[in-house]
CSV table of N, CA and C in Angstrom, one decimal:
chain,number,residue,atom,x,y,z
A,464,MET,N,-32.6,-21.1,-44.9
A,464,MET,CA,-31.7,-22.1,-44.4
A,464,MET,C,-32.5,-22.8,-43.2
A,465,PRO,N,-32.4,-24.1,-43.2
A,465,PRO,CA,-33.0,-24.8,-42.1
A,465,PRO,C,-32.6,-24.3,-40.7
A,466,GLN,N,-33.5,-24.2,-39.8
A,466,GLN,CA,-33.2,-23.6,-38.5
A,466,GLN,C,-32.0,-24.3,-37.8
A,467,SER,N,-31.9,-25.6,-37.9
A,467,SER,CA,-30.8,-26.3,-37.2
A,467,SER,C,-29.5,-25.9,-37.8
A,468,VAL,N,-29.4,-25.8,-39.1
A,468,VAL,CA,-28.1,-25.4,-39.7
A,468,VAL,C,-27.8,-24.0,-39.3
A,469,ASP,N,-28.8,-23.1,-39.3
A,469,ASP,CA,-28.6,-21.7,-38.9
A,469,ASP,C,-28.1,-21.6,-37.5
A,470,ARG,N,-28.7,-22.4,-36.6
A,470,ARG,CA,-28.3,-22.4,-35.2
A,470,ARG,C,-26.9,-23.0,-35.0
A,471,ALA,N,-26.5,-24.0,-35.8
A,471,ALA,CA,-25.2,-24.6,-35.7
A,471,ALA,C,-24.2,-23.6,-36.1
A,472,LEU,N,-24.5,-22.8,-37.2
A,472,LEU,CA,-23.5,-21.8,-37.7
A,472,LEU,C,-23.4,-20.6,-36.7
A,473,ASP,N,-24.6,-20.3,-36.0
A,473,ASP,CA,-24.5,-19.3,-35.0
A,473,ASP,C,-23.7,-19.7,-33.8
A,474,LEU,N,-23.7,-21.0,-33.5
A,474,LEU,CA,-22.9,-21.6,-32.4
A,474,LEU,C,-21.4,-21.4,-32.8
A,475,LEU,N,-21.1,-21.8,-34.0
A,475,LEU,CA,-19.7,-21.8,-34.4
A,475,LEU,C,-19.2,-20.3,-34.4
A,476,ASP,N,-20.0,-19.4,-34.9
A,476,ASP,CA,-19.6,-18.0,-34.9
A,476,ASP,C,-19.5,-17.5,-33.4
A,477,ALA,N,-20.3,-17.9,-32.5
A,477,ALA,CA,-20.2,-17.4,-31.1
A,477,ALA,C,-19.0,-17.9,-30.5
A,478,VAL,N,-18.6,-19.2,-30.7
A,478,VAL,CA,-17.4,-19.8,-30.2
A,478,VAL,C,-16.2,-19.1,-30.8
A,479,ALA,N,-16.2,-18.8,-32.1
A,479,ALA,CA,-15.1,-18.1,-32.8
A,479,ALA,C,-14.9,-16.7,-32.3
A,480,GLU,N,-16.0,-16.0,-31.9
A,480,GLU,CA,-15.8,-14.6,-31.4
A,480,GLU,C,-15.4,-14.5,-30.0
A,481,ALA,N,-15.5,-15.6,-29.2
A,481,ALA,CA,-15.2,-15.6,-27.8
A,481,ALA,C,-13.7,-15.6,-27.6
A,482,ALA,N,-13.3,-14.9,-26.5
A,482,ALA,CA,-11.8,-14.8,-26.2
A,482,ALA,C,-11.3,-16.0,-25.5
A,483,GLU,N,-12.2,-16.8,-24.9
A,483,GLU,CA,-11.9,-18.0,-24.1
A,483,GLU,C,-12.9,-19.1,-24.3
A,484,PRO,N,-12.7,-20.3,-23.9
A,484,PRO,CA,-13.7,-21.3,-24.0
A,484,PRO,C,-15.0,-20.9,-23.5
A,485,VAL,N,-16.1,-21.3,-24.2
A,485,VAL,CA,-17.5,-20.9,-23.8
A,485,VAL,C,-18.3,-22.1,-23.4
A,486,PRO,N,-18.8,-22.1,-22.1
A,486,PRO,CA,-19.7,-23.2,-21.7
A,486,PRO,C,-21.0,-23.3,-22.4
A,487,ALA,N,-21.5,-24.4,-22.5
A,487,ALA,CA,-22.8,-24.7,-23.3
A,487,ALA,C,-23.9,-23.8,-22.7
A,488,LYS,N,-24.0,-23.6,-21.4
A,488,LYS,CA,-25.1,-22.8,-20.9
A,488,LYS,C,-25.0,-21.4,-21.3
A,489,VAL,N,-23.8,-20.8,-21.4
A,489,VAL,CA,-23.6,-19.5,-21.9
A,489,VAL,C,-24.0,-19.4,-23.4
A,490,LEU,N,-23.7,-20.4,-24.2
A,490,LEU,CA,-24.0,-20.4,-25.6
A,490,LEU,C,-25.6,-20.4,-25.7
A,491,ALA,N,-26.2,-21.2,-24.9
A,491,ALA,CA,-27.7,-21.3,-25.0
A,491,ALA,C,-28.3,-20.0,-24.6
A,492,ARG,N,-27.8,-19.3,-23.6
A,492,ARG,CA,-28.4,-18.0,-23.3
A,492,ARG,C,-28.1,-17.0,-24.4
A,493,GLN,N,-26.9,-17.0,-24.9
A,493,GLN,CA,-26.5,-16.0,-25.9
A,493,GLN,C,-27.3,-16.2,-27.2
A,494,LEU,N,-27.6,-17.4,-27.5
A,494,LEU,CA,-28.3,-17.7,-28.8
A,494,LEU,C,-29.8,-17.8,-28.5
A,495,ASP,N,-30.3,-17.6,-27.3
A,495,ASP,CA,-31.7,-17.8,-26.9
A,495,ASP,C,-32.2,-19.1,-27.5
A,496,CYS,N,-31.6,-20.2,-27.1
A,496,CYS,CA,-31.9,-21.5,-27.6
A,496,CYS,C,-31.9,-22.5,-26.4
A,497,GLY,N,-32.7,-23.5,-26.5
A,497,GLY,CA,-32.7,-24.5,-25.5
A,497,GLY,C,-31.4,-25.2,-25.3
A,498,LEU,N,-31.1,-25.5,-24.0
A,498,LEU,CA,-29.8,-26.2,-23.7
A,498,LEU,C,-29.7,-27.5,-24.3
A,499,SER,N,-30.8,-28.3,-24.4
A,499,SER,CA,-30.7,-29.6,-25.1
A,499,SER,C,-30.4,-29.5,-26.5
A,500,THR,N,-31.0,-28.5,-27.2
A,500,THR,CA,-30.7,-28.2,-28.6
A,500,THR,C,-29.2,-27.9,-28.8
A,501,VAL,N,-28.7,-27.0,-27.9
A,501,VAL,CA,-27.3,-26.5,-28.0
A,501,VAL,C,-26.4,-27.7,-27.8
A,502,TYR,N,-26.7,-28.6,-26.8
A,502,TYR,CA,-25.9,-29.8,-26.6
A,502,TYR,C,-25.9,-30.7,-27.8
A,503,ASP,N,-27.0,-30.9,-28.5
A,503,ASP,CA,-27.1,-31.7,-29.7
A,503,ASP,C,-26.2,-31.1,-30.8
A,504,LEU,N,-26.3,-29.8,-31.0
A,504,LEU,CA,-25.5,-29.1,-32.0
A,504,LEU,C,-24.0,-29.1,-31.7
A,505,LEU,N,-23.7,-28.9,-30.4
A,505,LEU,CA,-22.3,-28.9,-30.0
A,505,LEU,C,-21.7,-30.3,-30.2
A,506,GLY,N,-22.5,-31.3,-29.9
A,506,GLY,CA,-22.0,-32.7,-30.1
A,506,GLY,C,-21.7,-33.0,-31.6
A,507,SER,N,-22.6,-32.5,-32.5
A,507,SER,CA,-22.3,-32.7,-33.9
A,507,SER,C,-21.1,-32.0,-34.4
A,508,LEU,N,-21.0,-30.7,-34.0
A,508,LEU,CA,-19.9,-29.9,-34.4
A,508,LEU,C,-18.6,-30.4,-33.8
A,509,THR,N,-18.6,-30.9,-32.6
A,509,THR,CA,-17.4,-31.5,-32.0
A,509,THR,C,-17.0,-32.8,-32.6
A,510,GLU,N,-18.0,-33.6,-32.9
A,510,GLU,CA,-17.7,-34.9,-33.6
A,510,GLU,C,-17.0,-34.7,-34.9
A,511,ARG,N,-17.4,-33.7,-35.6
A,511,ARG,CA,-16.9,-33.4,-37.0
A,511,ARG,C,-15.6,-32.6,-36.9
A,512,GLY,N,-15.2,-32.2,-35.7
A,512,GLY,CA,-13.9,-31.5,-35.5
A,512,GLY,C,-13.9,-30.0,-35.6
A,513,HIS,N,-15.1,-29.4,-35.8
A,513,HIS,CA,-15.3,-27.9,-35.9
A,513,HIS,C,-15.1,-27.3,-34.6
A,514,LEU,N,-15.5,-28.0,-33.5
A,514,LEU,CA,-15.4,-27.5,-32.2
A,514,LEU,C,-14.6,-28.5,-31.3
A,515,ALA,N,-14.1,-28.1,-30.2
A,515,ALA,CA,-13.4,-29.0,-29.3
A,515,ALA,C,-14.0,-28.7,-27.9
A,516,ARG,N,-14.2,-29.7,-27.1
A,516,ARG,CA,-14.7,-29.5,-25.8
A,516,ARG,C,-13.5,-29.6,-24.8
A,517,THR,N,-13.4,-28.6,-23.9
A,517,THR,CA,-12.4,-28.5,-22.9
A,517,THR,C,-13.1,-28.4,-21.6
A,518,PRO,N,-12.4,-28.6,-20.5
A,518,PRO,CA,-13.0,-28.5,-19.2
A,518,PRO,C,-13.7,-27.1,-18.9
A,519,ALA,N,-13.2,-26.1,-19.6
A,519,ALA,CA,-13.7,-24.7,-19.4
A,519,ALA,C,-14.8,-24.4,-20.4
A,520,GLY,N,-15.1,-25.2,-21.4
A,520,GLY,CA,-16.1,-24.9,-22.4
A,520,GLY,C,-15.6,-25.3,-23.8
A,521,TYR,N,-16.3,-24.7,-24.8
A,521,TYR,CA,-16.0,-25.1,-26.2
A,521,TYR,C,-15.1,-24.1,-26.8
A,522,THR,N,-14.2,-24.6,-27.7
A,522,THR,CA,-13.3,-23.8,-28.5
A,522,THR,C,-13.4,-24.2,-29.9
A,523,LEU,N,-12.8,-23.5,-30.8
A,523,LEU,CA,-12.7,-23.9,-32.2
A,523,LEU,C,-11.9,-25.2,-32.3
A,524,GLY,N,-12.3,-26.1,-33.2
A,524,GLY,CA,-11.7,-27.4,-33.3
A,524,GLY,C,-10.6,-27.4,-34.3
A,525,TYR,N,-10.0,-28.6,-34.5
A,525,TYR,CA,-8.9,-28.8,-35.4
A,525,TYR,C,-9.3,-28.8,-36.8
A,526,ARG,N,-10.5,-28.8,-37.1
A,526,ARG,CA,-11.0,-28.8,-38.5
A,526,ARG,C,-10.9,-27.4,-39.1
A,527,VAL,N,-11.0,-26.4,-38.3
A,527,VAL,CA,-11.0,-25.0,-38.7
A,527,VAL,C,-9.8,-24.6,-39.6
A,528,PRO,N,-8.6,-24.9,-39.1
A,528,PRO,CA,-7.4,-24.6,-40.0
A,528,PRO,C,-7.4,-25.3,-41.3
A,529,ALA,N,-7.9,-26.5,-41.4
A,529,ALA,CA,-8.0,-27.2,-42.6
A,529,ALA,C,-9.0,-26.5,-43.6
A,530,LEU,N,-10.1,-26.0,-43.0
A,530,LEU,CA,-11.1,-25.3,-43.8
A,530,LEU,C,-10.4,-24.0,-44.4
A,531,HIS,N,-9.6,-23.3,-43.5
A,531,HIS,CA,-8.9,-22.1,-44.0
A,531,HIS,C,-8.0,-22.5,-45.1
A,532,ARG,N,-7.2,-23.5,-45.0
A,532,ARG,CA,-6.3,-23.9,-46.0
A,532,ARG,C,-7.0,-24.3,-47.3
A,533,ALA,N,-8.2,-24.9,-47.2
A,533,ALA,CA,-9.0,-25.2,-48.4
A,533,ALA,C,-9.5,-23.9,-49.0
A,534,PHE,N,-9.9,-23.0,-48.2
A,534,PHE,CA,-10.3,-21.6,-48.7
A,534,PHE,C,-9.2,-21.0,-49.5
A,535,GLN,N,-8.0,-21.0,-48.9
A,535,GLN,CA,-6.9,-20.4,-49.6
A,535,GLN,C,-6.6,-21.2,-50.9
A,536,ARG,N,-6.6,-22.5,-50.9
A,536,ARG,CA,-6.4,-23.3,-52.1
A,536,ARG,C,-7.4,-23.0,-53.2
A,537,GLN,N,-8.7,-22.8,-52.8
A,537,GLN,CA,-9.7,-22.6,-53.8
A,537,GLN,C,-9.6,-21.2,-54.3
A,538,LEU,N,-9.0,-20.3,-53.6
A,538,LEU,CA,-8.8,-18.9,-54.1
A,538,LEU,C,-7.4,-18.8,-54.8
A,539,ARG,N,-6.7,-19.9,-54.8
A,539,ARG,CA,-5.4,-20.0,-55.4
A,539,ARG,C,-4.4,-19.1,-54.7
A,540,ILE,N,-4.5,-19.0,-53.4
A,540,ILE,CA,-3.5,-18.3,-52.6
A,540,ILE,C,-2.3,-19.2,-52.3
A,541,ASP,N,-1.2,-18.9,-52.9
A,541,ASP,CA,0.0,-19.8,-52.8
A,541,ASP,C,0.6,-19.5,-51.4
A,542,GLU,N,1.2,-20.6,-50.8
A,542,GLU,CA,1.8,-20.5,-49.5
A,542,GLU,C,2.9,-19.4,-49.6
A,543,ARG,N,3.5,-19.1,-50.8
A,543,ARG,CA,4.5,-18.1,-50.9
A,543,ARG,C,3.9,-16.7,-50.6
A,544,VAL,N,2.6,-16.5,-50.8
A,544,VAL,CA,2.0,-15.2,-50.5
A,544,VAL,C,2.0,-15.0,-49.0
A,545,HIS,N,1.7,-16.1,-48.2
A,545,HIS,CA,1.7,-16.0,-46.8
A,545,HIS,C,3.1,-15.8,-46.3
A,546,GLU,N,4.0,-16.5,-46.8
A,546,GLU,CA,5.4,-16.3,-46.4
A,546,GLU,C,5.9,-14.9,-46.7
A,547,ALA,N,5.5,-14.3,-47.8
A,547,ALA,CA,5.8,-12.9,-48.1
A,547,ALA,C,5.2,-11.9,-47.1
A,548,LEU,N,4.0,-12.2,-46.7
A,548,LEU,CA,3.3,-11.4,-45.7
A,548,LEU,C,4.0,-11.5,-44.4
A,549,LEU,N,4.5,-12.7,-44.0
A,549,LEU,CA,5.2,-12.8,-42.7
A,549,LEU,C,6.5,-12.0,-42.8
A,550,ARG,N,7.2,-12.1,-43.9
A,550,ARG,CA,8.5,-11.4,-44.1
A,550,ARG,C,8.2,-9.9,-44.0
A,551,LEU,N,7.2,-9.4,-44.6
A,551,LEU,CA,6.8,-8.0,-44.6
A,551,LEU,C,6.5,-7.5,-43.1
A,552,ARG,N,5.8,-8.4,-42.4
A,552,ARG,CA,5.4,-8.0,-41.0
A,552,ARG,C,6.7,-8.0,-40.2
A,553,ARG,N,7.6,-8.9,-40.3
A,553,ARG,CA,8.8,-8.9,-39.5
A,553,ARG,C,9.7,-7.7,-39.9
A,554,SER,N,9.8,-7.4,-41.1
A,554,SER,CA,10.7,-6.3,-41.5
A,554,SER,C,10.1,-4.9,-41.2
A,555,SER,N,8.8,-4.8,-41.3
A,555,SER,CA,8.2,-3.5,-41.1
A,555,SER,C,7.6,-3.3,-39.7
A,556,GLY,N,7.3,-4.4,-39.0
A,556,GLY,CA,6.7,-4.3,-37.7
A,556,GLY,C,5.2,-3.9,-37.7
A,557,ALA,N,4.7,-3.8,-38.9
A,557,ALA,CA,3.3,-3.4,-39.1
A,557,ALA,C,2.5,-4.7,-39.5
A,558,ASP,N,1.2,-4.6,-39.3
A,558,ASP,CA,0.3,-5.7,-39.7
A,558,ASP,C,0.2,-5.5,-41.3
A,559,VAL,N,0.2,-6.7,-41.9
A,559,VAL,CA,0.0,-6.7,-43.4
A,559,VAL,C,-1.1,-7.7,-43.8
A,560,PHE,N,-1.8,-7.3,-44.9
A,560,PHE,CA,-2.9,-8.1,-45.3
A,560,PHE,C,-2.9,-8.2,-46.9
A,561,PHE,N,-3.5,-9.3,-47.3
A,561,PHE,CA,-3.7,-9.5,-48.8
A,561,PHE,C,-5.2,-9.4,-49.0
A,562,SER,N,-5.7,-8.4,-49.7
A,562,SER,CA,-7.1,-8.2,-49.8
A,562,SER,C,-7.5,-8.1,-51.3
A,563,THR,N,-8.7,-8.4,-51.6
A,563,THR,CA,-9.2,-8.3,-53.0
A,563,THR,C,-10.7,-7.9,-53.0
A,564,TYR,N,-11.1,-7.6,-54.2
A,564,TYR,CA,-12.5,-7.3,-54.4
A,564,TYR,C,-13.1,-8.7,-54.8
A,565,ARG,N,-14.1,-9.1,-54.1
A,565,ARG,CA,-14.7,-10.5,-54.3
A,565,ARG,C,-16.2,-10.5,-53.9
A,566,ASP,N,-17.0,-11.0,-54.8
A,566,ASP,CA,-18.4,-11.2,-54.5
A,566,ASP,C,-19.1,-9.9,-54.2
A,567,GLY,N,-18.7,-8.8,-54.8
A,567,GLY,CA,-19.4,-7.5,-54.6
A,567,GLY,C,-18.9,-6.8,-53.4
A,568,GLY,N,-17.8,-7.2,-52.8
A,568,GLY,CA,-17.3,-6.6,-51.6
A,568,GLY,C,-15.8,-6.8,-51.5
A,569,ILE,N,-15.2,-6.2,-50.4
A,569,ILE,CA,-13.8,-6.4,-50.2
A,569,ILE,C,-13.6,-7.5,-49.2
A,570,ALA,N,-12.7,-8.4,-49.5
A,570,ALA,CA,-12.4,-9.5,-48.7
A,570,ALA,C,-10.9,-9.5,-48.3
A,571,VAL,N,-10.6,-9.8,-47.0
A,571,VAL,CA,-9.2,-10.0,-46.6
A,571,VAL,C,-9.0,-11.5,-46.7
A,572,LEU,N,-8.0,-11.8,-47.6
A,572,LEU,CA,-7.8,-13.3,-47.9
A,572,LEU,C,-6.7,-13.9,-47.0
A,573,ASP,N,-5.7,-13.1,-46.6
A,573,ASP,CA,-4.7,-13.6,-45.8
A,573,ASP,C,-4.0,-12.4,-45.1
A,574,GLY,N,-3.3,-12.7,-44.0
A,574,GLY,CA,-2.6,-11.6,-43.4
A,574,GLY,C,-1.6,-12.1,-42.3
A,575,ALA,N,-0.8,-11.2,-41.9
A,575,ALA,CA,0.2,-11.5,-40.8
A,575,ALA,C,0.0,-10.3,-39.9
A,576,ALA,N,-0.6,-10.5,-38.7
A,576,ALA,CA,-0.9,-9.4,-37.8
A,576,ALA,C,-0.7,-9.8,-36.4
A,577,GLY,N,-0.7,-8.8,-35.5
A,577,GLY,CA,-0.6,-9.0,-34.1
A,577,GLY,C,-2.0,-9.3,-33.6
A,578,PRO,N,-2.0,-9.7,-32.3
A,578,PRO,CA,-3.3,-10.1,-31.7
A,578,PRO,C,-4.3,-9.0,-31.6
A,579,ASP,N,-3.9,-7.8,-31.6
A,579,ASP,CA,-4.8,-6.7,-31.4
A,579,ASP,C,-5.2,-6.0,-32.8
A,580,SER,N,-5.0,-6.7,-33.8
A,580,SER,CA,-5.3,-6.2,-35.2
A,580,SER,C,-6.8,-6.0,-35.3
A,581,ALA,N,-7.1,-4.9,-36.0
A,581,ALA,CA,-8.5,-4.6,-36.3
A,581,ALA,C,-9.1,-5.5,-37.4
A,582,PHE,N,-8.2,-6.2,-38.2
A,582,PHE,CA,-8.6,-7.0,-39.3
A,582,PHE,C,-8.4,-8.4,-39.0
A,583,SER,N,-9.2,-9.2,-39.8
A,583,SER,CA,-9.0,-10.7,-39.8
A,583,SER,C,-9.4,-11.2,-41.1
A,584,VAL,N,-9.1,-12.4,-41.4
A,584,VAL,CA,-9.5,-13.0,-42.7
A,584,VAL,C,-11.0,-13.0,-42.8
A,585,GLY,N,-11.5,-12.6,-43.9
A,585,GLY,CA,-13.0,-12.6,-44.1
A,585,GLY,C,-13.4,-11.4,-44.8
A,586,GLN,N,-14.7,-11.2,-45.0
A,586,GLN,CA,-15.3,-10.1,-45.7
A,586,GLN,C,-15.1,-8.8,-44.8
A,587,ASP,N,-14.7,-7.8,-45.4
A,587,ASP,CA,-14.5,-6.5,-44.7
A,587,ASP,C,-15.7,-5.6,-45.0
A,588,THR,N,-16.6,-5.6,-44.0
A,588,THR,CA,-17.9,-4.8,-44.2
A,588,THR,C,-17.7,-3.3,-44.1
A,589,ALA,N,-16.5,-2.9,-43.6
A,589,ALA,CA,-16.2,-1.5,-43.4
A,589,ALA,C,-15.1,-1.0,-44.4
A,590,ALA,N,-15.0,-1.7,-45.6
A,590,ALA,CA,-13.9,-1.4,-46.5
A,590,ALA,C,-13.9,0.1,-46.9
A,591,HIS,N,-15.1,0.7,-47.0
A,591,HIS,CA,-15.1,2.1,-47.4
A,591,HIS,C,-14.3,3.0,-46.4
A,592,ALA,N,-14.1,2.5,-45.2
A,592,ALA,CA,-13.4,3.3,-44.2
A,592,ALA,C,-12.0,2.9,-43.9
A,593,THR,N,-11.4,2.0,-44.7
A,593,THR,CA,-10.1,1.5,-44.5
A,593,THR,C,-9.2,1.8,-45.7
A,594,ALA,N,-7.9,2.0,-45.5
A,594,ALA,CA,-7.0,2.3,-46.6
A,594,ALA,C,-7.0,1.2,-47.7
A,595,HIS,N,-7.0,-0.1,-47.3
A,595,HIS,CA,-6.9,-1.1,-48.3
A,595,HIS,C,-8.3,-1.2,-49.0
A,596,GLY,N,-9.3,-1.0,-48.3
A,596,GLY,CA,-10.6,-1.0,-49.0
A,596,GLY,C,-10.8,0.2,-49.9
A,597,ARG,N,-10.4,1.4,-49.5
A,597,ARG,CA,-10.5,2.5,-50.4
A,597,ARG,C,-9.6,2.3,-51.7
A,598,ALA,N,-8.4,1.8,-51.5
A,598,ALA,CA,-7.5,1.6,-52.6
A,598,ALA,C,-8.2,0.6,-53.6
A,599,LEU,N,-8.7,-0.5,-53.1
A,599,LEU,CA,-9.4,-1.5,-54.0
A,599,LEU,C,-10.6,-0.9,-54.6
A,600,LEU,N,-11.4,-0.2,-53.9
A,600,LEU,CA,-12.7,0.4,-54.4
A,600,LEU,C,-12.3,1.5,-55.5
A,601,ALA,N,-11.3,2.2,-55.3
A,601,ALA,CA,-10.9,3.3,-56.3
A,601,ALA,C,-10.4,2.6,-57.6
A,602,ALA,N,-9.9,1.4,-57.5
A,602,ALA,CA,-9.4,0.8,-58.7
A,602,ALA,C,-10.5,0.1,-59.6
A,603,LEU,N,-11.7,0.0,-59.0
A,603,LEU,CA,-12.8,-0.6,-59.8
A,603,LEU,C,-13.2,0.3,-60.9
A,604,ARG,N,-13.5,-0.3,-62.0
A,604,ARG,CA,-14.0,0.4,-63.2
A,604,ARG,C,-15.5,0.8,-62.9
A,605,PRO,N,-15.9,2.0,-63.3
A,605,PRO,CA,-17.3,2.3,-63.1
A,605,PRO,C,-18.2,1.4,-64.0
A,606,PRO,N,-19.4,1.2,-63.6
A,606,PRO,CA,-20.3,0.4,-64.5
A,606,PRO,C,-20.6,1.2,-65.7
A,607,PRO,N,-20.9,0.5,-66.8
A,607,PRO,CA,-21.2,1.2,-68.1
A,607,PRO,C,-22.4,2.0,-67.9
A,608,ALA,N,-22.4,3.2,-68.6
A,608,ALA,CA,-23.6,4.1,-68.5
A,608,ALA,C,-24.8,3.4,-69.1
A,609,ALA,N,-25.9,3.6,-68.4
A,609,ALA,CA,-27.2,3.0,-68.9
A,609,ALA,C,-27.6,3.8,-70.2
A,610,SER,N,-28.0,3.0,-71.2
A,610,SER,CA,-28.5,3.7,-72.4
A,610,SER,C,-30.0,4.0,-72.2
A,611,THR,N,-30.4,5.1,-72.8
A,611,THR,CA,-31.8,5.5,-72.7
A,611,THR,C,-32.5,5.4,-74.0
């Protein structure tokens, strides 16, 4: 991957992982990248709506929810699934998630959870240690035996 694309994605990830707006200087230190490079990348990401600039620093932009909706549309996750998850959360008081086996791993596709949830939408790299991951992994068919 070209270095500039890789750095732009690292910036986006760093802002997404932050609990509050992140100043450009903090991002430059965190990514071990020159401040002028960070400003150039932040400008591009902000102009496209992936990030937003606030007086306190950078936050995720308004384009991010649209990307998530496109992700759900491409996976054919109907809005009714999300509504059902919300109803389940309200009635049970527990966090609820819609997960699947995808691209060789477990992915959390949608959910309704509190702010302190251990899960979020995306690939679950610790699926072997979670109830939903174990349930999905147990349901997989074993690969065919190799012939000798």
